[in-house]
Amino acid sequence: MKYTITPISGPGFRQPVTKPDPAFLQAIGEEGMRALVSRFYDLLVQSEIKHLFPTTPEGLEEAKRNSADFFIQICGGHPYFNERRGAPMMGKRHQPFAIDAKARVI
């Protein structure tokens, strides 16, 4: 897979967002989405950026649930994320985490 890293225009710049195709969620279902997110987090905690993620099993399970809830919702599924956590605030939530040139390609 080839990814293109786009230039950043400055602090607070927000890239345009395209929501995923709802057909993806329809194809794999909610349980498939939860399994996909779970496996992804299992890989993240073995990566160079593991320090950004919860270190306890309970914290990791909560992060997996929150992330899966978000992806189910953003793909047109049930609004679990809004029900459990309120409206997504991705910019505010991730603002404390700096993404430097190295982090953009890891």
PDB file of N, CA and C in Angstrom:
ATOM      1  N   MET A   1       0.845  -1.161   0.000  1.00  0.00           N
ATOM      2  CA  MET A   1       0.000   0.000   0.000  1.00  0.00           C
ATOM      3  C   MET A   1       0.896   1.231   0.000  1.00  0.00           C
ATOM      4  N   LYS A   2       0.529   2.231  -0.768  1.00  0.00           N
ATOM      5  CA  LYS A   2       1.322   3.456  -0.834  1.00  0.00           C
ATOM      6  C   LYS A   2       0.539   4.589  -0.182  1.00  0.00           C
ATOM      7  N   TYR A   3       1.187   5.254   0.762  1.00  0.00           N
ATOM      8  CA  TYR A   3       0.583   6.379   1.439  1.00  0.00           C
ATOM      9  C   TYR A   3       1.296   7.659   1.026  1.00  0.00           C
ATOM     10  N   THR A   4       0.558   8.727   0.945  1.00  0.00           N
ATOM     11  CA  THR A   4       1.128  10.019   0.623  1.00  0.00           C
ATOM     12  C   THR A   4       1.067  10.881   1.870  1.00  0.00           C
ATOM     13  N   ILE A   5       2.199  11.423   2.270  1.00  0.00           N
ATOM     14  CA  ILE A   5       2.229  12.324   3.415  1.00  0.00           C
ATOM     15  C   ILE A   5       2.041  13.735   2.881  1.00  0.00           C
ATOM     16  N   THR A   6       0.973  14.360   3.341  1.00  0.00           N
ATOM     17  CA  THR A   6       0.653  15.702   2.859  1.00  0.00           C
ATOM     18  C   THR A   6       1.311  16.753   3.741  1.00  0.00           C
ATOM     19  N   PRO A   7       1.631  17.902   3.174  1.00  0.00           N
ATOM     20  CA  PRO A   7       2.256  18.954   3.977  1.00  0.00           C
ATOM     21  C   PRO A   7       1.268  19.513   4.990  1.00  0.00           C
ATOM     22  N   ILE A   8       1.808  19.946   6.109  1.00  0.00           N
ATOM     23  CA  ILE A   8       0.999  20.580   7.151  1.00  0.00           C
ATOM     24  C   ILE A   8       1.186  22.082   7.004  1.00  0.00           C
ATOM     25  N   SER A   9       0.097  22.836   7.100  1.00  0.00           N
ATOM     26  CA  SER A   9       0.219  24.272   6.880  1.00  0.00           C
ATOM     27  C   SER A   9       0.445  25.055   8.156  1.00  0.00           C
ATOM     28  N   GLY A  10       0.454  24.428   9.306  1.00  0.00           N
ATOM     29  CA  GLY A  10       0.739  25.158  10.536  1.00  0.00           C
ATOM     30  C   GLY A  10      -0.054  24.631  11.704  1.00  0.00           C
ATOM     31  N   PRO A  11       0.243  25.149  12.895  1.00  0.00           N
ATOM     32  CA  PRO A  11      -0.462  24.701  14.101  1.00  0.00           C
ATOM     33  C   PRO A  11      -1.964  24.856  13.964  1.00  0.00           C
ATOM     34  N   GLY A  12      -2.673  23.849  14.377  1.00  0.00           N
ATOM     35  CA  GLY A  12      -4.126  23.896  14.334  1.00  0.00           C
ATOM     36  C   GLY A  12      -4.739  23.571  12.986  1.00  0.00           C
ATOM     37  N   PHE A  13      -3.893  23.353  11.966  1.00  0.00           N
ATOM     38  CA  PHE A  13      -4.431  23.016  10.648  1.00  0.00           C
ATOM     39  C   PHE A  13      -5.106  21.656  10.715  1.00  0.00           C
ATOM     40  N   ARG A  14      -6.285  21.562  10.144  1.00  0.00           N
ATOM     41  CA  ARG A  14      -7.028  20.299  10.151  1.00  0.00           C
ATOM     42  C   ARG A  14      -7.217  19.821   8.727  1.00  0.00           C
ATOM     43  N   GLN A  15      -6.702  18.635   8.468  1.00  0.00           N
ATOM     44  CA  GLN A  15      -6.877  18.033   7.153  1.00  0.00           C
ATOM     45  C   GLN A  15      -8.355  17.732   6.932  1.00  0.00           C
ATOM     46  N   PRO A  16      -8.833  17.828   5.691  1.00  0.00           N
ATOM     47  CA  PRO A  16     -10.223  17.447   5.418  1.00  0.00           C
ATOM     48  C   PRO A  16     -10.420  15.958   5.698  1.00  0.00           C
ATOM     49  N   VAL A  17     -11.593  15.613   6.165  1.00  0.00           N
ATOM     50  CA  VAL A  17     -11.891  14.234   6.543  1.00  0.00           C
ATOM     51  C   VAL A  17     -12.922  13.637   5.598  1.00  0.00           C
ATOM     52  N   THR A  18     -12.653  12.447   5.119  1.00  0.00           N
ATOM     53  CA  THR A  18     -13.611  11.694   4.328  1.00  0.00           C
ATOM     54  C   THR A  18     -14.034  10.489   5.150  1.00  0.00           C
ATOM     55  N   LYS A  19     -15.314  10.361   5.412  1.00  0.00           N
ATOM     56  CA  LYS A  19     -15.797   9.229   6.206  1.00  0.00           C
ATOM     57  C   LYS A  19     -15.698   7.943   5.395  1.00  0.00           C
ATOM     58  N   PRO A  20     -15.487   6.825   6.093  1.00  0.00           N
ATOM     59  CA  PRO A  20     -15.431   5.534   5.391  1.00  0.00           C
ATOM     60  C   PRO A  20     -16.767   5.188   4.736  1.00  0.00           C
ATOM     61  N   ASP A  21     -16.705   4.342   3.749  1.00  0.00           N
ATOM     62  CA  ASP A  21     -17.900   3.859   3.062  1.00  0.00           C
ATOM     63  C   ASP A  21     -18.674   2.937   4.009  1.00  0.00           C
ATOM     64  N   PRO A  22     -19.958   3.198   4.262  1.00  0.00           N
ATOM     65  CA  PRO A  22     -20.760   2.344   5.141  1.00  0.00           C
ATOM     66  C   PRO A  22     -20.791   0.880   4.694  1.00  0.00           C
ATOM     67  N   ALA A  23     -20.491   0.617   3.430  1.00  0.00           N
ATOM     68  CA  ALA A  23     -20.479  -0.764   2.938  1.00  0.00           C
ATOM     69  C   ALA A  23     -19.429  -1.598   3.662  1.00  0.00           C
ATOM     70  N   PHE A  24     -18.371  -0.957   4.149  1.00  0.00           N
ATOM     71  CA  PHE A  24     -17.341  -1.693   4.881  1.00  0.00           C
ATOM     72  C   PHE A  24     -17.924  -2.306   6.147  1.00  0.00           C
ATOM     73  N   LEU A  25     -18.644  -1.499   6.930  1.00  0.00           N
ATOM     74  CA  LEU A  25     -19.273  -2.005   8.151  1.00  0.00           C
ATOM     75  C   LEU A  25     -20.326  -3.056   7.812  1.00  0.00           C
ATOM     76  N   GLN A  26     -21.074  -2.823   6.763  1.00  0.00           N
ATOM     77  CA  GLN A  26     -22.082  -3.803   6.362  1.00  0.00           C
ATOM     78  C   GLN A  26     -21.433  -5.139   6.019  1.00  0.00           C
ATOM     79  N   ALA A  27     -20.260  -5.084   5.419  1.00  0.00           N
ATOM     80  CA  ALA A  27     -19.575  -6.308   4.997  1.00  0.00           C
ATOM     81  C   ALA A  27     -19.005  -7.097   6.181  1.00  0.00           C
ATOM     82  N   ILE A  28     -18.422  -6.390   7.162  1.00  0.00           N
ATOM     83  CA  ILE A  28     -17.774  -7.120   8.258  1.00  0.00           C
ATOM     84  C   ILE A  28     -18.625  -7.183   9.525  1.00  0.00           C
ATOM     85  N   GLY A  29     -19.634  -6.336   9.632  1.00  0.00           N
ATOM     86  CA  GLY A  29     -20.508  -6.333  10.801  1.00  0.00           C
ATOM     87  C   GLY A  29     -19.829  -5.725  12.021  1.00  0.00           C
ATOM     88  N   GLU A  30     -20.631  -5.488  13.048  1.00  0.00           N
ATOM     89  CA  GLU A  30     -20.086  -4.881  14.261  1.00  0.00           C
ATOM     90  C   GLU A  30     -19.042  -5.774  14.921  1.00  0.00           C
ATOM     91  N   GLU A  31     -19.301  -7.069  14.999  1.00  0.00           N
ATOM     92  CA  GLU A  31     -18.329  -7.964  15.637  1.00  0.00           C
ATOM     93  C   GLU A  31     -17.032  -8.022  14.841  1.00  0.00           C
ATOM     94  N   GLY A  32     -17.132  -7.977  13.531  1.00  0.00           N
ATOM     95  CA  GLY A  32     -15.940  -7.943  12.696  1.00  0.00           C
ATOM     96  C   GLY A  32     -15.141  -6.668  12.920  1.00  0.00           C
ATOM     97  N   MET A  33     -15.841  -5.540  13.077  1.00  0.00           N
ATOM     98  CA  MET A  33     -15.166  -4.272  13.345  1.00  0.00           C
ATOM     99  C   MET A  33     -14.461  -4.331  14.697  1.00  0.00           C
ATOM    100  N   ARG A  34     -15.144  -4.871  15.695  1.00  0.00           N
ATOM    101  CA  ARG A  34     -14.530  -4.974  17.024  1.00  0.00           C
ATOM    102  C   ARG A  34     -13.304  -5.893  16.991  1.00  0.00           C
ATOM    103  N   ALA A  35     -13.366  -6.973  16.246  1.00  0.00           N
ATOM    104  CA  ALA A  35     -12.221  -7.880  16.127  1.00  0.00           C
ATOM    105  C   ALA A  35     -11.059  -7.193  15.402  1.00  0.00           C
ATOM    106  N   LEU A  36     -11.368  -6.445  14.359  1.00  0.00           N
ATOM    107  CA  LEU A  36     -10.342  -5.727  13.603  1.00  0.00           C
ATOM    108  C   LEU A  36      -9.629  -4.702  14.491  1.00  0.00           C
ATOM    109  N   VAL A  37     -10.396  -3.919  15.224  1.00  0.00           N
ATOM    110  CA  VAL A  37      -9.826  -2.907  16.115  1.00  0.00           C
ATOM    111  C   VAL A  37      -9.008  -3.569  17.219  1.00  0.00           C
ATOM    112  N   SER A  38      -9.509  -4.653  17.771  1.00  0.00           N
ATOM    113  CA  SER A  38      -8.796  -5.363  18.829  1.00  0.00           C
ATOM    114  C   SER A  38      -7.435  -5.853  18.341  1.00  0.00           C
ATOM    115  N   ARG A  39      -7.410  -6.457  17.181  1.00  0.00           N
ATOM    116  CA  ARG A  39      -6.147  -6.951  16.624  1.00  0.00           C
ATOM    117  C   ARG A  39      -5.185  -5.791  16.348  1.00  0.00           C
ATOM    118  N   PHE A  40      -5.705  -4.694  15.840  1.00  0.00           N
ATOM    119  CA  PHE A  40      -4.886  -3.511  15.570  1.00  0.00           C
ATOM    120  C   PHE A  40      -4.229  -3.010  16.861  1.00  0.00           C
ATOM    121  N   TYR A  41      -5.019  -2.892  17.942  1.00  0.00           N
ATOM    122  CA  TYR A  41      -4.454  -2.443  19.214  1.00  0.00           C
ATOM    123  C   TYR A  41      -3.435  -3.440  19.756  1.00  0.00           C
ATOM    124  N   ASP A  42      -3.674  -4.716  19.566  1.00  0.00           N
ATOM    125  CA  ASP A  42      -2.697  -5.716  19.999  1.00  0.00           C
ATOM    126  C   ASP A  42      -1.362  -5.510  19.291  1.00  0.00           C
ATOM    127  N   LEU A  43      -1.403  -5.087  18.033  1.00  0.00           N
ATOM    128  CA  LEU A  43      -0.170  -4.797  17.294  1.00  0.00           C
ATOM    129  C   LEU A  43       0.447  -3.473  17.754  1.00  0.00           C
ATOM    130  N   LEU A  44      -0.390  -2.480  18.039  1.00  0.00           N
ATOM    131  CA  LEU A  44       0.121  -1.182  18.477  1.00  0.00           C
ATOM    132  C   LEU A  44       0.944  -1.297  19.758  1.00  0.00           C
ATOM    133  N   VAL A  45       0.487  -2.115  20.690  1.00  0.00           N
ATOM    134  CA  VAL A  45       1.195  -2.211  21.970  1.00  0.00           C
ATOM    135  C   VAL A  45       2.520  -2.969  21.849  1.00  0.00           C
ATOM    136  N   GLN A  46       2.816  -3.458  20.666  1.00  0.00           N
ATOM    137  CA  GLN A  46       4.116  -4.077  20.404  1.00  0.00           C
ATOM    138  C   GLN A  46       4.998  -3.163  19.553  1.00  0.00           C
ATOM    139  N   SER A  47       4.499  -1.987  19.218  1.00  0.00           N
ATOM    140  CA  SER A  47       5.176  -1.101  18.277  1.00  0.00           C
ATOM    141  C   SER A  47       6.036  -0.051  18.990  1.00  0.00           C
ATOM    142  N   GLU A  48       6.721   0.761  18.193  1.00  0.00           N
ATOM    143  CA  GLU A  48       7.547   1.855  18.714  1.00  0.00           C
ATOM    144  C   GLU A  48       6.713   2.944  19.391  1.00  0.00           C
ATOM    145  N   ILE A  49       5.432   2.979  19.117  1.00  0.00           N
ATOM    146  CA  ILE A  49       4.581   4.022  19.711  1.00  0.00           C
ATOM    147  C   ILE A  49       3.713   3.478  20.837  1.00  0.00           C
ATOM    148  N   LYS A  50       4.092   2.346  21.389  1.00  0.00           N
ATOM    149  CA  LYS A  50       3.288   1.731  22.451  1.00  0.00           C
ATOM    150  C   LYS A  50       3.119   2.635  23.670  1.00  0.00           C
ATOM    151  N   HIS A  51       4.057   3.561  23.873  1.00  0.00           N
ATOM    152  CA  HIS A  51       3.969   4.480  25.008  1.00  0.00           C
ATOM    153  C   HIS A  51       2.755   5.415  24.928  1.00  0.00           C
ATOM    154  N   LEU A  52       2.141   5.504  23.770  1.00  0.00           N
ATOM    155  CA  LEU A  52       0.971   6.364  23.606  1.00  0.00           C
ATOM    156  C   LEU A  52      -0.336   5.680  24.001  1.00  0.00           C
ATOM    157  N   PHE A  53      -0.266   4.396  24.334  1.00  0.00           N
ATOM    158  CA  PHE A  53      -1.473   3.605  24.578  1.00  0.00           C
ATOM    159  C   PHE A  53      -1.490   3.069  26.004  1.00  0.00           C
ATOM    160  N   PRO A  54      -2.667   2.708  26.493  1.00  0.00           N
ATOM    161  CA  PRO A  54      -2.761   2.218  27.868  1.00  0.00           C
ATOM    162  C   PRO A  54      -1.834   1.024  28.116  1.00  0.00           C
ATOM    163  N   THR A  55      -1.312   0.962  29.334  1.00  0.00           N
ATOM    164  CA  THR A  55      -0.367  -0.094  29.680  1.00  0.00           C
ATOM    165  C   THR A  55      -0.990  -1.221  30.496  1.00  0.00           C
ATOM    166  N   THR A  56      -2.213  -0.998  30.989  1.00  0.00           N
ATOM    167  CA  THR A  56      -2.885  -2.057  31.754  1.00  0.00           C
ATOM    168  C   THR A  56      -3.862  -2.801  30.852  1.00  0.00           C
ATOM    169  N   PRO A  57      -4.112  -4.068  31.137  1.00  0.00           N
ATOM    170  CA  PRO A  57      -5.101  -4.809  30.332  1.00  0.00           C
ATOM    171  C   PRO A  57      -6.475  -4.136  30.343  1.00  0.00           C
ATOM    172  N   GLU A  58      -6.876  -3.605  31.490  1.00  0.00           N
ATOM    173  CA  GLU A  58      -8.184  -2.940  31.591  1.00  0.00           C
ATOM    174  C   GLU A  58      -8.219  -1.678  30.733  1.00  0.00           C
ATOM    175  N   GLY A  59      -7.157  -0.902  30.805  1.00  0.00           N
ATOM    176  CA  GLY A  59      -7.087   0.320  30.006  1.00  0.00           C
ATOM    177  C   GLY A  59      -7.087   0.019  28.522  1.00  0.00           C
ATOM    178  N   LEU A  60      -6.366  -1.033  28.138  1.00  0.00           N
ATOM    179  CA  LEU A  60      -6.316  -1.405  26.728  1.00  0.00           C
ATOM    180  C   LEU A  60      -7.685  -1.869  26.244  1.00  0.00           C
ATOM    181  N   GLU A  61      -8.389  -2.649  27.044  1.00  0.00           N
ATOM    182  CA  GLU A  61      -9.729  -3.100  26.653  1.00  0.00           C
ATOM    183  C   GLU A  61     -10.691  -1.927  26.507  1.00  0.00           C
ATOM    184  N   GLU A  62     -10.571  -0.945  27.397  1.00  0.00           N
ATOM    185  CA  GLU A  62     -11.423   0.253  27.289  1.00  0.00           C
ATOM    186  C   GLU A  62     -11.095   1.032  26.020  1.00  0.00           C
ATOM    187  N   ALA A  63      -9.811   1.159  25.716  1.00  0.00           N
ATOM    188  CA  ALA A  63      -9.404   1.866  24.491  1.00  0.00           C
ATOM    189  C   ALA A  63      -9.921   1.137  23.253  1.00  0.00           C
ATOM    190  N   LYS A  64      -9.847  -0.188  23.271  1.00  0.00           N
ATOM    191  CA  LYS A  64     -10.363  -0.972  22.143  1.00  0.00           C
ATOM    192  C   LYS A  64     -11.863  -0.743  21.964  1.00  0.00           C
ATOM    193  N   ARG A  65     -12.602  -0.779  23.083  1.00  0.00           N
ATOM    194  CA  ARG A  65     -14.051  -0.581  23.002  1.00  0.00           C
ATOM    195  C   ARG A  65     -14.380   0.814  22.478  1.00  0.00           C
ATOM    196  N   ASN A  66     -13.710   1.830  23.018  1.00  0.00           N
ATOM    197  CA  ASN A  66     -13.973   3.198  22.580  1.00  0.00           C
ATOM    198  C   ASN A  66     -13.666   3.377  21.092  1.00  0.00           C
ATOM    199  N   SER A  67     -12.554   2.833  20.662  1.00  0.00           N
ATOM    200  CA  SER A  67     -12.164   2.959  19.259  1.00  0.00           C
ATOM    201  C   SER A  67     -13.137   2.212  18.350  1.00  0.00           C
ATOM    202  N   ALA A  68     -13.500   0.997  18.736  1.00  0.00           N
ATOM    203  CA  ALA A  68     -14.462   0.236  17.934  1.00  0.00           C
ATOM    204  C   ALA A  68     -15.804   0.956  17.880  1.00  0.00           C
ATOM    205  N   ASP A  69     -16.243   1.488  19.021  1.00  0.00           N
ATOM    206  CA  ASP A  69     -17.496   2.266  19.051  1.00  0.00           C
ATOM    207  C   ASP A  69     -17.430   3.417  18.057  1.00  0.00           C
ATOM    208  N   PHE A  70     -16.287   4.117  18.055  1.00  0.00           N
ATOM    209  CA  PHE A  70     -16.113   5.246  17.146  1.00  0.00           C
ATOM    210  C   PHE A  70     -16.191   4.792  15.688  1.00  0.00           C
ATOM    211  N   PHE A  71     -15.464   3.726  15.340  1.00  0.00           N
ATOM    212  CA  PHE A  71     -15.439   3.285  13.948  1.00  0.00           C
ATOM    213  C   PHE A  71     -16.778   2.719  13.496  1.00  0.00           C
ATOM    214  N   ILE A  72     -17.489   2.058  14.380  1.00  0.00           N
ATOM    215  CA  ILE A  72     -18.837   1.585  14.038  1.00  0.00           C
ATOM    216  C   ILE A  72     -19.723   2.781  13.720  1.00  0.00           C
ATOM    217  N   GLN A  73     -19.647   3.800  14.573  1.00  0.00           N
ATOM    218  CA  GLN A  73     -20.466   4.995  14.373  1.00  0.00           C
ATOM    219  C   GLN A  73     -20.078   5.746  13.107  1.00  0.00           C
ATOM    220  N   ILE A  74     -18.789   5.959  12.886  1.00  0.00           N
ATOM    221  CA  ILE A  74     -18.334   6.748  11.734  1.00  0.00           C
ATOM    222  C   ILE A  74     -18.638   6.037  10.409  1.00  0.00           C
ATOM    223  N   CYS A  75     -18.808   4.715  10.493  1.00  0.00           N
ATOM    224  CA  CYS A  75     -19.153   3.935   9.291  1.00  0.00           C
ATOM    225  C   CYS A  75     -20.666   3.814   9.106  1.00  0.00           C
ATOM    226  N   GLY A  76     -21.414   4.579   9.875  1.00  0.00           N
ATOM    227  CA  GLY A  76     -22.865   4.592   9.695  1.00  0.00           C
ATOM    228  C   GLY A  76     -23.627   3.649  10.587  1.00  0.00           C
ATOM    229  N   GLY A  77     -22.956   3.025  11.550  1.00  0.00           N
ATOM    230  CA  GLY A  77     -23.617   2.103  12.468  1.00  0.00           C
ATOM    231  C   GLY A  77     -24.212   2.818  13.670  1.00  0.00           C
ATOM    232  N   HIS A  78     -24.550   2.040  14.664  1.00  0.00           N
ATOM    233  CA  HIS A  78     -25.161   2.557  15.885  1.00  0.00           C
ATOM    234  C   HIS A  78     -24.234   3.586  16.546  1.00  0.00           C
ATOM    235  N   PRO A  79     -24.779   4.670  17.117  1.00  0.00           N
ATOM    236  CA  PRO A  79     -23.940   5.712  17.726  1.00  0.00           C
ATOM    237  C   PRO A  79     -23.448   5.361  19.139  1.00  0.00           C
ATOM    238  N   TYR A  80     -22.811   4.205  19.280  1.00  0.00           N
ATOM    239  CA  TYR A  80     -22.296   3.785  20.586  1.00  0.00           C
ATOM    240  C   TYR A  80     -21.364   4.833  21.185  1.00  0.00           C
ATOM    241  N   PHE A  81     -20.493   5.393  20.356  1.00  0.00           N
ATOM    242  CA  PHE A  81     -19.511   6.342  20.869  1.00  0.00           C
ATOM    243  C   PHE A  81     -20.207   7.539  21.504  1.00  0.00           C
ATOM    244  N   ASN A  82     -21.166   8.128  20.802  1.00  0.00           N
ATOM    245  CA  ASN A  82     -21.890   9.277  21.348  1.00  0.00           C
ATOM    246  C   ASN A  82     -22.610   8.908  22.634  1.00  0.00           C
ATOM    247  N   GLU A  83     -23.199   7.734  22.682  1.00  0.00           N
ATOM    248  CA  GLU A  83     -23.943   7.302  23.865  1.00  0.00           C
ATOM    249  C   GLU A  83     -23.028   7.132  25.075  1.00  0.00           C
ATOM    250  N   ARG A  84     -21.840   6.612  24.860  1.00  0.00           N
ATOM    251  CA  ARG A  84     -20.942   6.301  25.978  1.00  0.00           C
ATOM    252  C   ARG A  84     -19.974   7.427  26.314  1.00  0.00           C
ATOM    253  N   ARG A  85     -19.588   8.222  25.320  1.00  0.00           N
ATOM    254  CA  ARG A  85     -18.522   9.197  25.543  1.00  0.00           C
ATOM    255  C   ARG A  85     -18.885  10.616  25.133  1.00  0.00           C
ATOM    256  N   GLY A  86     -20.004  10.804  24.475  1.00  0.00           N
ATOM    257  CA  GLY A  86     -20.347  12.118  23.954  1.00  0.00           C
ATOM    258  C   GLY A  86     -19.840  12.259  22.532  1.00  0.00           C
ATOM    259  N   ALA A  87     -20.099  13.399  21.945  1.00  0.00           N
ATOM    260  CA  ALA A  87     -19.701  13.625  20.553  1.00  0.00           C
ATOM    261  C   ALA A  87     -18.176  13.520  20.405  1.00  0.00           C
ATOM    262  N   PRO A  88     -17.715  12.887  19.322  1.00  0.00           N
ATOM    263  CA  PRO A  88     -16.267  12.781  19.109  1.00  0.00           C
ATOM    264  C   PRO A  88     -15.613  14.159  19.006  1.00  0.00           C
ATOM    265  N   MET A  89     -14.477  14.298  19.654  1.00  0.00           N
ATOM    266  CA  MET A  89     -13.695  15.538  19.595  1.00  0.00           C
ATOM    267  C   MET A  89     -12.248  15.139  19.298  1.00  0.00           C
ATOM    268  N   MET A  90     -12.040  14.613  18.115  1.00  0.00           N
ATOM    269  CA  MET A  90     -10.744  14.048  17.765  1.00  0.00           C
ATOM    270  C   MET A  90      -9.610  15.071  17.868  1.00  0.00           C
ATOM    271  N   GLY A  91      -9.835  16.274  17.395  1.00  0.00           N
ATOM    272  CA  GLY A  91      -8.789  17.295  17.454  1.00  0.00           C
ATOM    273  C   GLY A  91      -8.384  17.595  18.888  1.00  0.00           C
ATOM    274  N   LYS A  92      -9.353  17.830  19.734  1.00  0.00           N
ATOM    275  CA  LYS A  92      -9.078  18.145  21.137  1.00  0.00           C
ATOM    276  C   LYS A  92      -8.445  16.956  21.851  1.00  0.00           C
ATOM    277  N   ARG A  93      -8.949  15.777  21.581  1.00  0.00           N
ATOM    278  CA  ARG A  93      -8.457  14.559  22.249  1.00  0.00           C
ATOM    279  C   ARG A  93      -7.001  14.270  21.906  1.00  0.00           C
ATOM    280  N   HIS A  94      -6.611  14.516  20.662  1.00  0.00           N
ATOM    281  CA  HIS A  94      -5.272  14.153  20.216  1.00  0.00           C
ATOM    282  C   HIS A  94      -4.290  15.322  20.200  1.00  0.00           C
ATOM    283  N   GLN A  95      -4.751  16.518  20.525  1.00  0.00           N
ATOM    284  CA  GLN A  95      -3.892  17.694  20.488  1.00  0.00           C
ATOM    285  C   GLN A  95      -2.630  17.559  21.333  1.00  0.00           C
ATOM    286  N   PRO A  96      -2.682  16.924  22.514  1.00  0.00           N
ATOM    287  CA  PRO A  96      -1.458  16.819  23.318  1.00  0.00           C
ATOM    288  C   PRO A  96      -0.360  15.949  22.702  1.00  0.00           C
ATOM    289  N   PHE A  97      -0.683  15.178  21.689  1.00  0.00           N
ATOM    290  CA  PHE A  97       0.287  14.257  21.104  1.00  0.00           C
ATOM    291  C   PHE A  97       0.905  14.870  19.852  1.00  0.00           C
ATOM    292  N   ALA A  98       2.153  15.243  19.971  1.00  0.00           N
ATOM    293  CA  ALA A  98       2.856  15.831  18.834  1.00  0.00           C
ATOM    294  C   ALA A  98       3.179  14.756  17.811  1.00  0.00           C
ATOM    295  N   ILE A  99       3.009  15.085  16.565  1.00  0.00           N
ATOM    296  CA  ILE A  99       3.384  14.168  15.486  1.00  0.00           C
ATOM    297  C   ILE A  99       4.484  14.843  14.682  1.00  0.00           C
ATOM    298  N   ASP A 100       5.714  14.403  14.934  1.00  0.00           N
ATOM    299  CA  ASP A 100       6.852  14.980  14.212  1.00  0.00           C
ATOM    300  C   ASP A 100       7.064  14.206  12.902  1.00  0.00           C
ATOM    301  N   ALA A 101       8.099  14.574  12.178  1.00  0.00           N
ATOM    302  CA  ALA A 101       8.355  13.940  10.874  1.00  0.00           C
ATOM    303  C   ALA A 101       8.528  12.437  11.014  1.00  0.00           C
ATOM    304  N   LYS A 102       9.254  11.984  12.026  1.00  0.00           N
ATOM    305  CA  LYS A 102       9.459  10.550  12.223  1.00  0.00           C
ATOM    306  C   LYS A 102       8.142   9.846  12.535  1.00  0.00           C
ATOM    307  N   ALA A 103       7.344  10.439  13.423  1.00  0.00           N
ATOM    308  CA  ALA A 103       6.071   9.826  13.822  1.00  0.00           C
ATOM    309  C   ALA A 103       5.094   9.717  12.660  1.00  0.00           C
ATOM    310  N   ARG A 104       5.206  10.580  11.686  1.00  0.00           N
ATOM    311  CA  ARG A 104       4.292  10.546  10.546  1.00  0.00           C
ATOM    312  C   ARG A 104       4.539   9.347   9.647  1.00  0.00           C
ATOM    313  N   VAL A 105       5.724   8.768   9.708  1.00  0.00           N
ATOM    314  CA  VAL A 105       6.019   7.645   8.811  1.00  0.00           C
ATOM    315  C   VAL A 105       6.156   6.313   9.534  1.00  0.00           C
ATOM    316  N   ILE A 106       6.079   6.308  10.870  1.00  0.00           N
ATOM    317  CA  ILE A 106       6.162   5.049  11.627  1.00  0.00           C
ATOM    318  C   ILE A 106       4.897   4.257  11.432  1.00  0.00           C
TER     319      ILE A 106
END
